[in-house]
XYZ file of C-alpha atoms in Angstrom:
607
model
C -1.600 15.284 12.334
C -4.279 12.654 11.794
C -5.978 11.822 8.533
C -8.851 14.163 7.737
C -12.326 12.660 7.233
C -10.633 9.262 6.930
C -8.335 10.493 4.175
C -4.608 10.940 4.380
C -3.159 14.430 4.568
C -0.217 15.658 2.535
C 3.197 14.790 3.979
C 4.149 17.162 6.798
C 6.631 19.827 5.637
C 8.933 19.348 8.657
C 9.519 15.621 9.274
C 11.683 14.098 11.986
C 15.284 13.545 10.984
C 16.009 10.001 9.799
C 19.391 8.370 10.273
C 19.264 7.440 6.561
C 19.234 11.127 5.672
C 22.500 11.899 7.443
C 24.246 11.789 4.068
C 21.809 13.337 1.601
C 22.580 13.562 -2.085
C 23.717 17.097 -2.979
C 22.224 16.562 -6.419
C 18.788 15.688 -5.098
C 18.362 18.232 -2.315
C 15.943 20.858 -3.550
C 16.276 19.478 -7.075
C 14.124 20.886 -9.861
C 15.186 19.825 -13.298
C 13.460 22.857 -14.809
C 12.706 26.199 -13.218
C 9.011 25.937 -13.976
C 6.644 23.015 -14.123
C 6.097 21.794 -17.646
C 2.465 22.223 -18.760
C 2.339 18.616 -19.983
C 4.036 15.268 -19.489
C 3.364 11.897 -21.063
C 3.763 10.225 -17.654
C 3.627 11.869 -14.230
C 4.947 9.840 -11.281
C 3.771 11.111 -7.914
C 6.251 10.044 -5.228
C 10.018 9.501 -5.221
C 10.563 6.501 -2.942
C 11.486 2.982 -4.051
C 8.254 2.608 -6.064
C 8.566 5.913 -7.890
C 12.244 5.286 -8.573
C 11.434 1.848 -9.938
C 8.750 3.236 -12.253
C 11.052 5.974 -13.542
C 13.933 3.530 -14.016
C 11.886 1.017 -15.975
C 10.215 3.683 -18.094
C 13.543 5.167 -19.082
C 15.011 1.730 -19.804
C 12.129 0.461 -21.934
C 12.384 0.981 -25.699
C 8.622 1.298 -25.946
C 8.803 4.587 -23.978
C 11.215 6.281 -26.349
C 10.417 9.941 -26.823
C 8.158 10.080 -23.795
C 8.408 12.819 -21.195
C 8.525 11.513 -17.640
C 7.886 13.923 -14.757
C 8.307 12.986 -11.095
C 6.604 15.162 -8.459
C 7.676 14.925 -4.824
C 6.001 16.779 -1.942
C 9.244 17.084 0.067
C 12.853 16.130 -0.707
C 13.461 13.085 -2.879
C 13.102 9.803 -0.947
C 12.073 11.628 2.215
C 9.061 9.395 2.891
C 8.785 5.786 4.046
C 11.696 4.458 1.945
C 14.015 6.953 3.590
C 12.632 6.123 7.057
C 12.354 2.351 7.165
C 14.305 -0.292 9.039
C 16.886 -1.144 6.383
C 15.628 -4.664 5.620
C 15.178 -6.431 2.284
C 13.758 -9.808 3.197
C 11.259 -11.968 1.312
C 8.763 -13.373 3.818
C 8.635 -16.833 2.357
C 6.419 -18.388 5.040
C 3.593 -15.854 5.045
C 1.596 -17.113 2.038
C 2.211 -20.869 1.659
C -1.088 -21.349 -0.181
C -0.508 -18.496 -2.651
C 2.963 -19.225 -3.992
C 2.942 -16.376 -6.488
C 3.532 -14.005 -3.541
C 6.701 -15.512 -2.028
C 8.068 -16.234 -5.492
C 7.494 -12.597 -6.467
C 9.199 -11.335 -3.305
C 12.126 -13.624 -3.974
C 12.394 -12.292 -7.526
C 12.158 -8.721 -6.213
C 15.028 -9.366 -3.816
C 17.171 -10.789 -6.601
C 16.276 -7.941 -8.924
C 17.466 -5.408 -6.345
C 20.607 -7.435 -5.683
C 21.342 -7.584 -9.428
C 20.651 -3.860 -9.865
C 23.073 -2.956 -7.074
C 25.771 -5.263 -8.465
C 25.337 -4.125 -12.094
C 25.582 -0.440 -11.245
C 28.032 -0.773 -8.333
C 25.595 1.096 -6.066
C 27.143 1.871 -2.718
C 24.213 1.398 -0.334
C 25.571 -1.036 2.277
C 23.717 -3.975 0.727
C 24.904 -6.904 2.828
C 23.532 -10.396 2.386
C 22.942 -12.043 5.744
C 20.328 -14.445 7.118
C 17.291 -13.089 8.901
C 16.115 -14.367 12.261
C 12.424 -14.089 13.070
C 12.260 -14.704 16.794
C 8.907 -15.665 18.301
C 7.954 -14.810 21.890
C 4.460 -16.302 21.571
C 3.706 -20.024 21.467
C 0.714 -19.417 19.208
C 2.649 -17.306 16.680
C 5.490 -19.840 16.549
C 3.013 -22.676 16.023
C 1.398 -20.765 13.155
C 4.802 -20.233 11.546
C 5.622 -23.915 11.849
C 2.260 -24.823 10.313
C 2.912 -22.547 7.357
C 6.349 -24.087 6.825
C 4.764 -27.549 6.901
C 2.487 -26.488 4.040
C 5.474 -25.089 2.134
C 7.286 -28.396 2.456
C 4.379 -29.972 0.532
C 3.638 -27.180 -1.971
C 7.057 -25.621 -2.586
C 9.890 -27.640 -1.090
C 12.478 -25.403 -2.821
C 11.161 -22.457 -0.775
C 10.891 -24.470 2.426
C 14.564 -25.375 1.974
C 15.420 -21.683 2.478
C 13.942 -21.727 5.988
C 15.367 -23.300 9.162
C 13.188 -23.822 12.237
C 15.080 -23.421 15.517
C 13.634 -24.771 18.778
C 16.623 -25.868 20.862
C 17.885 -23.516 23.525
C 21.624 -23.636 22.671
C 20.983 -22.556 19.080
C 18.582 -19.813 20.186
C 21.343 -18.580 22.479
C 23.868 -18.581 19.628
C 21.340 -16.611 17.576
C 21.222 -14.138 20.499
C 17.509 -14.620 21.193
C 17.762 -16.818 24.300
C 14.343 -15.794 25.626
C 12.421 -16.649 22.427
C 10.034 -19.608 22.222
C 11.519 -20.453 18.836
C 12.866 -18.868 15.676
C 12.888 -19.198 11.913
C 16.108 -18.411 10.076
C 15.358 -17.226 6.559
C 17.491 -16.659 3.499
C 18.147 -14.968 1.241
C 17.835 -11.699 3.107
C 19.850 -8.516 3.291
C 20.222 -5.187 4.984
C 20.907 -1.930 3.148
C 20.907 1.863 3.319
C 17.615 2.392 1.408
C 17.963 6.119 0.772
C 21.313 5.617 -0.914
C 19.844 3.021 -3.261
C 17.033 5.320 -4.397
C 19.285 8.399 -4.494
C 21.692 6.637 -6.839
C 18.900 5.437 -9.140
C 17.397 8.908 -9.384
C 20.815 10.544 -9.683
C 21.729 8.335 -12.609
C 18.486 9.187 -14.369
C 19.073 12.913 -13.852
C 22.640 12.834 -15.132
C 21.970 10.581 -18.123
C 22.610 12.026 -21.590
C 19.952 14.427 -22.837
C 16.777 12.820 -24.123
C 16.288 12.293 -27.831
C 13.484 10.871 -29.963
C 14.810 7.423 -29.092
C 15.064 7.923 -25.319
C 12.657 9.279 -22.682
C 13.281 12.506 -20.794
C 13.217 12.603 -16.992
C 12.317 15.667 -14.919
C 12.326 15.660 -11.110
C 10.518 18.407 -9.202
C 10.937 18.283 -5.410
C 9.012 20.427 -2.905
C 6.022 20.138 -5.247
C 3.066 18.392 -3.566
C 0.108 17.350 -5.685
C -2.920 18.842 -3.952
C -5.572 17.279 -6.163
C -5.955 15.100 -9.210
C -8.918 14.711 -11.566
C -9.785 13.290 -14.944
C -10.234 15.553 -17.951
C -13.683 14.892 -19.472
C -13.525 13.636 -23.034
C -15.414 16.669 -24.286
C -12.801 19.043 -22.871
C -9.643 17.005 -23.420
C -7.126 18.978 -25.389
C -6.416 17.616 -28.887
C -3.061 16.052 -29.514
C -1.934 18.952 -31.615
C -2.235 21.290 -28.611
C 0.838 19.694 -27.067
C 3.650 20.467 -29.502
C 6.638 18.465 -30.523
C 9.852 19.094 -28.587
C 13.562 18.379 -28.811
C 12.921 14.875 -27.494
C 9.749 14.202 -29.489
C 9.416 14.256 -33.249
C 5.601 14.235 -33.233
C 2.955 15.959 -31.106
C 2.002 14.163 -27.897
C -1.339 12.418 -27.474
C -4.187 14.181 -25.710
C -3.853 14.525 -21.933
C -6.301 12.639 -19.722
C -5.408 13.972 -16.234
C -5.051 17.317 -14.529
C -2.810 17.745 -11.468
C -2.766 20.787 -9.225
C 0.279 21.857 -7.208
C 1.146 25.020 -5.285
C 3.321 25.966 -8.244
C 0.616 25.574 -10.860
C -1.318 22.928 -12.698
C -0.268 20.561 -15.440
C -1.756 17.863 -17.616
C -0.647 14.316 -18.300
C -1.458 11.403 -20.515
C -0.850 8.899 -17.706
C -0.303 9.160 -13.946
C 1.405 6.680 -11.638
C 0.620 7.135 -7.931
C 3.614 5.885 -5.929
C 2.112 7.537 -2.856
C 1.725 4.576 -0.451
C 0.333 5.911 2.856
C -0.757 9.211 1.317
C -2.778 7.640 -1.520
C -6.223 8.572 -0.213
C -5.317 12.255 -0.299
C -5.665 12.022 -4.065
C -7.929 8.948 -4.249
C -10.594 9.324 -1.528
C -12.091 5.918 -2.380
C -8.940 4.316 -0.955
C -9.395 5.900 2.471
C -10.484 2.577 4.003
C -8.297 0.402 1.744
C -4.875 1.976 2.384
C -4.558 3.476 5.844
C -1.628 5.585 7.149
C 0.164 3.935 10.074
C 3.045 5.668 11.822
C 6.096 3.606 12.645
C 9.085 4.659 14.732
C 12.783 3.958 14.395
C 15.934 4.564 16.390
C 19.678 4.396 15.800
C 21.228 3.057 19.022
C 24.861 2.851 19.975
C 25.951 -0.675 20.990
C 27.471 -1.159 24.434
C 31.152 -0.299 24.676
C 31.760 -3.198 27.047
C 31.916 -6.070 27.212
C 33.382 -6.771 23.764
C 31.373 -9.995 23.735
C 28.041 -8.223 24.294
C 25.161 -9.838 22.370
C 24.437 -6.360 20.978
C 27.740 -6.175 19.081
C 28.880 -7.858 15.874
C 25.478 -9.128 14.796
C 25.560 -11.384 11.738
C 21.836 -11.531 11.158
C 18.949 -9.132 10.841
C 16.109 -9.688 13.247
C 12.358 -9.587 13.610
C 10.829 -9.956 17.101
C 7.255 -11.204 17.047
C 5.010 -11.412 20.090
C 7.440 -9.725 22.458
C 4.427 -7.697 23.622
C 0.786 -8.120 22.616
C 0.263 -6.804 19.097
C 3.934 -5.942 18.737
C 6.281 -6.617 15.823
C 9.741 -5.170 16.237
C 12.531 -5.276 13.693
C 16.265 -4.850 13.979
C 19.253 -4.539 11.659
C 22.802 -3.671 12.739
C 25.307 -1.829 10.589
C 28.793 -3.266 10.755
C 31.123 -1.327 13.010
C 34.130 -1.168 10.678
C 33.321 -2.378 7.185
C 36.213 -1.748 4.843
C 35.331 0.863 2.248
C 38.046 2.832 0.456
C 35.889 5.835 -0.488
C 34.727 6.650 3.063
C 37.301 8.630 5.016
C 35.804 8.410 8.468
C 36.233 4.658 8.789
C 39.519 5.302 10.472
C 37.895 7.465 13.109
C 36.286 4.532 14.751
C 37.826 2.852 17.740
C 35.990 -0.450 17.421
C 37.789 -3.622 16.342
C 37.252 -4.169 12.588
C 34.704 -6.846 11.777
C 34.908 -8.894 8.592
C 31.473 -8.895 7.012
C 31.201 -12.441 5.823
C 27.608 -12.914 6.866
C 28.426 -15.957 8.929
C 25.743 -18.457 9.828
C 25.894 -19.754 13.394
C 22.332 -21.044 13.304
C 22.900 -24.568 12.099
C 21.116 -23.474 8.936
C 21.879 -24.135 5.280
C 24.242 -21.249 4.600
C 23.283 -18.207 2.589
C 22.944 -17.121 -1.008
C 25.614 -14.832 -2.463
C 27.735 -12.285 -0.669
C 27.696 -8.647 0.280
C 27.551 -6.118 -2.546
C 28.214 -2.374 -2.449
C 29.484 -2.235 1.125
C 30.304 1.138 2.564
C 30.268 0.716 6.342
C 29.857 4.415 6.881
C 30.228 5.275 10.564
C 28.076 7.922 12.125
C 29.459 9.976 14.993
C 27.774 9.627 18.314
C 26.423 12.578 20.254
C 29.826 14.214 20.434
C 31.248 11.693 22.900
C 30.706 8.129 21.704
C 32.586 6.521 18.806
C 30.619 6.078 15.591
C 29.657 2.913 13.747
C 27.892 -0.261 14.695
C 24.521 1.490 15.240
C 21.591 -0.757 15.983
C 18.755 0.376 13.697
C 15.842 -0.721 15.840
C 12.208 0.019 15.256
C 8.710 -1.008 16.314
C 7.132 -0.622 19.750
C 3.767 0.329 18.244
C 1.945 -1.050 21.247
C 3.477 1.792 23.290
C 1.733 4.638 21.458
C -0.857 5.578 18.847
C -0.067 4.813 15.205
C -3.137 3.980 13.070
C -4.449 6.859 10.986
C -1.509 9.144 11.835
C 0.127 10.996 8.903
C 2.593 13.201 10.788
C 6.165 11.926 10.728
C 7.389 15.131 12.335
C 6.431 13.697 15.747
C 8.585 11.286 17.771
C 6.582 9.557 20.501
C 8.683 9.540 23.663
C 6.957 6.448 25.071
C 7.864 4.480 21.940
C 11.358 5.976 21.921
C 11.892 4.940 25.537
C 10.736 1.416 24.760
C 13.124 1.145 21.814
C 16.035 2.330 23.936
C 15.273 -0.240 26.603
C 13.974 -3.332 24.776
C 17.078 -4.823 23.160
C 19.023 -5.800 26.328
C 15.970 -7.783 27.415
C 15.171 -9.317 24.038
C 18.750 -10.384 23.332
C 19.945 -11.344 26.781
C 22.299 -8.389 27.282
C 21.037 -7.061 30.621
C 24.319 -6.438 32.368
C 24.860 -2.705 31.950
C 26.348 -0.093 34.144
C 28.659 2.941 34.101
C 31.053 2.919 31.133
C 29.384 0.020 29.298
C 27.210 2.034 26.946
C 24.022 0.890 28.638
C 22.918 2.936 31.621
C 20.383 2.029 34.253
C 17.425 4.357 34.680
C 15.917 5.281 38.016
C 13.585 2.324 37.558
C 16.594 0.024 37.216
C 16.042 -0.614 33.498
C 18.968 -0.579 31.115
C 18.841 1.967 28.320
C 20.964 2.344 25.171
C 22.049 5.713 23.844
C 20.181 6.867 20.738
C 21.919 9.011 18.103
C 18.755 9.410 16.021
C 15.056 8.805 16.659
C 12.491 9.334 13.913
C 9.129 8.284 12.530
C 7.790 7.328 9.114
C 4.334 6.703 7.675
C 3.527 3.295 6.275
C 0.563 2.455 4.070
C -1.344 -0.463 5.541
C -3.600 -2.354 3.160
C -7.055 -3.473 4.287
C -6.364 -7.024 3.063
C -2.641 -6.992 3.836
C -1.500 -6.972 0.191
C -0.255 -4.194 -2.110
C -2.598 -2.551 -4.623
C -0.872 -2.510 -8.017
C -2.335 -1.661 -11.405
C -4.826 0.461 -13.288
C -7.388 2.214 -11.084
C -10.981 1.290 -11.910
C -13.394 4.179 -12.532
C -15.283 3.466 -9.306
C -12.101 4.082 -7.287
C -10.879 7.081 -9.269
C -11.146 10.713 -8.074
C -14.820 11.697 -7.939
C -14.678 15.081 -9.657
C -13.274 16.069 -13.024
C -11.405 19.297 -13.513
C -12.922 22.446 -14.977
C -13.127 22.343 -18.761
C -10.465 25.028 -19.278
C -8.620 25.808 -16.019
C -6.313 28.797 -16.261
C -2.702 28.109 -15.459
C -1.712 30.210 -12.407
C 0.828 32.930 -12.764
C 3.324 34.354 -10.312
C 0.890 37.218 -9.649
C -2.179 35.017 -9.212
C -1.279 31.964 -7.110
C -3.692 29.048 -7.240
C -5.980 27.908 -4.491
C -3.938 24.811 -3.693
C -6.005 23.422 -0.832
C -9.352 22.905 -2.503
C -10.527 20.789 -5.441
C -12.691 22.346 -8.131
C -16.064 23.514 -6.857
C -19.423 22.216 -7.984
C -19.991 25.283 -10.133
C -17.115 24.469 -12.452
C -17.315 20.697 -12.649
C -18.495 18.703 -15.619
C -21.498 16.363 -15.600
C -20.156 13.057 -16.795
C -21.737 11.262 -19.706
C -21.863 7.431 -19.601
C -19.018 7.033 -22.076
C -16.920 9.546 -20.178
C -17.474 7.764 -16.851
C -16.395 4.409 -18.315
C -13.148 5.980 -19.603
C -12.666 8.217 -16.583
C -9.761 6.261 -15.039
C -7.885 5.472 -18.249
C -4.212 6.186 -17.706
C -4.333 6.213 -13.867
C -2.163 3.640 -12.091
C -1.288 2.900 -8.496
C 1.365 0.916 -6.615
C 0.852 1.343 -2.883
C -0.289 -0.282 0.355
C 2.781 -2.368 1.219
C 1.854 -2.745 4.894
C 5.385 -2.124 6.098
C 6.818 -4.625 3.613
C 7.756 -2.473 0.644
C 11.433 -3.291 0.019
C 10.718 -6.942 -0.971
C 7.865 -5.821 -3.268
C 8.102 -2.289 -4.576
C 10.852 -2.551 -7.191
C 9.037 -5.128 -9.306
C 5.646 -3.576 -8.527
C 6.921 -0.361 -10.119
C 8.120 -2.406 -13.095
C 4.728 -4.121 -13.408
C 2.895 -0.795 -13.471
C 5.158 0.436 -16.266
C 4.461 -2.703 -18.288
C 0.727 -2.145 -17.887
C 0.977 1.523 -18.799
C 2.997 0.936 -21.942
C 0.774 -1.932 -23.088
C -2.362 0.164 -22.539
C -0.776 3.147 -24.246
C -0.315 1.032 -27.334
C -3.869 -0.333 -27.221
C -5.424 3.134 -27.512
C -3.570 3.968 -30.680
C -0.364 5.647 -29.518
C 1.911 4.708 -32.417
C 5.015 5.664 -30.432
C 4.531 2.500 -28.367
C 2.275 0.315 -30.469
C 4.947 -1.210 -32.661
C 7.221 -1.897 -29.706
C 4.969 -3.960 -27.467
C 6.359 -7.475 -27.244
C 4.724 -10.710 -26.151
C 6.701 -10.930 -22.925
C 8.932 -13.679 -24.272
C 12.062 -14.113 -22.253
C 10.662 -12.458 -19.115
C 11.086 -14.438 -15.940
C 7.770 -15.932 -14.892
C 8.366 -15.094 -11.239
C 8.550 -11.416 -12.207
C 4.829 -11.602 -12.960
C 2.695 -9.602 -10.555
C 0.752 -11.859 -8.169
C -2.916 -11.865 -9.215
C -3.838 -11.020 -5.612
C -2.148 -7.607 -5.997
C -4.395 -6.492 -8.862
C -6.645 -3.490 -8.318
C -10.241 -4.480 -9.041
C -13.655 -3.429 -7.872
C -14.300 -6.979 -6.666
C -11.136 -6.991 -4.566
C -12.134 -3.664 -3.009
C -15.560 -5.093 -2.188
C -14.068 -8.189 -0.579
C -11.469 -6.164 1.312
C -14.191 -4.006 2.836
C -15.774 -7.149 4.266
C -12.590 -7.803 6.267
C -11.686 -6.213 9.613
C -10.172 -2.741 9.512
C -6.453 -2.096 9.475
C -6.330 -1.995 13.270
C -7.075 -5.722 13.316
C -4.230 -6.779 10.966
C -1.938 -9.413 12.399
C 1.758 -10.227 12.131
C 1.867 -12.060 8.801
C 2.090 -15.546 10.353
C -1.596 -16.236 10.873
C -3.056 -19.550 9.789
C -2.502 -20.017 6.064
C -5.268 -19.085 3.643
C -5.505 -18.604 -0.095
C -5.792 -15.026 -1.319
């Protein structure tokens, strides 16, 4: 399923099965906090991945939001999109923007915020701190990385100190990338089970004590896609008194500004946060060329049974392989084969030798920051014959099949899958397979690992390579307002969920209405495959903007609670380059399309 007319489609109802979904949350599956959709919410969050979870978490933990109603709408199951389909990395890319230090500093803060969240709430999501190895198989790419690090040494030596350049062959061999031109070892970095992180955050919000006038309420509605979104013209916006007080609100809510349509009916909201990443242009057509769907593919591979010393067993780093094939960027993280975790009963079913997860550093680097938090080491059974645990979560191979503009994660490309099953022995110097070793030779003589799971996910690639975070300008907002008084559908008269309002029932905008058209609409999307080191604090930044703006338009529930930001860490501040502006959109459209994006180690430039 490709994007239609350049716009993203809705998520496919039947996606491929991700390894990360092998242990879904019973609470979240099919969850609907209320039987029916509420007719109104102060804040609607569209999307339930890491960004949506971050927005909901920070709204419900901010005193300024007390008494607000927060509604999350998810097209499929909770965290069933890119966050539940990614490679399991959380790594700040410190060398990618040496001339725009706000970006690596923000990513570093995001990493630490996630690490602190997991530690504070004892979240069991296999968060393991370990260095990351970016292995380069292209002389040009490695030279660009070295040049960026040279700039960092001058502009931010404290960041450069977290990177180790490796050129000598013995160290590359110890890092298990003997065929690479060179490598950069980066820290801090970690691997994790991303679905479990989000599932725990959402689960805690759903099981929190009932909302009162001093706390927000949280309502999750899964299997509820938003089919269109439009502003409510000022002349037809319902007065505040039309939305009554409730058990969690002592006073009537302010007038709604947005209408959202779903197959289950329509609702109105004061503010909307789009945590929709690749699917953003389905609701915001103006973003069709700014955030483009790109399909990625992942696999869970069983490591070789023999020899015990195989380079594909007991990895103590996560990996990125750059330049292995033209235009290719592959990524790898290995789950420990026998991490000790008291609450998981199938640890004992594994036959592998237990591995202590101390995140050792055999790179000659500078050590690593912190230790593993929330380990679970949950083994997954093989295909009925192989022992579980130690899976190699390996993804990439985009040069082997189409990816740009594809929205369907229900399809697994066999050419890409075959590449992923065969690439690791070559990349990591483990080409010595045969019967009984766990790597079998194909008819072409190529070794191939056994896959327990193969799946795809849809990433949102940004036209300029950076996330889009903030209030949506009117020129980028949905083009049509809703009818002045749309009837709410009933069970006997289902809505037309596939079409926006027609021209006969739209409202001709007045100048003052057009200028205010996008008030209360926010976005955090376009992570270009790099969401885990960005999205948590991006969601927090959007909430800060929303609450500050809510106060500025006279909402007394928030006005007297807006602080001056004192005490907030400066590195938490959103990089200016992430801001959503008309000028940024204009400049982005002067750049090559998404198909021309590089690997993130091009020659340094200011953004």
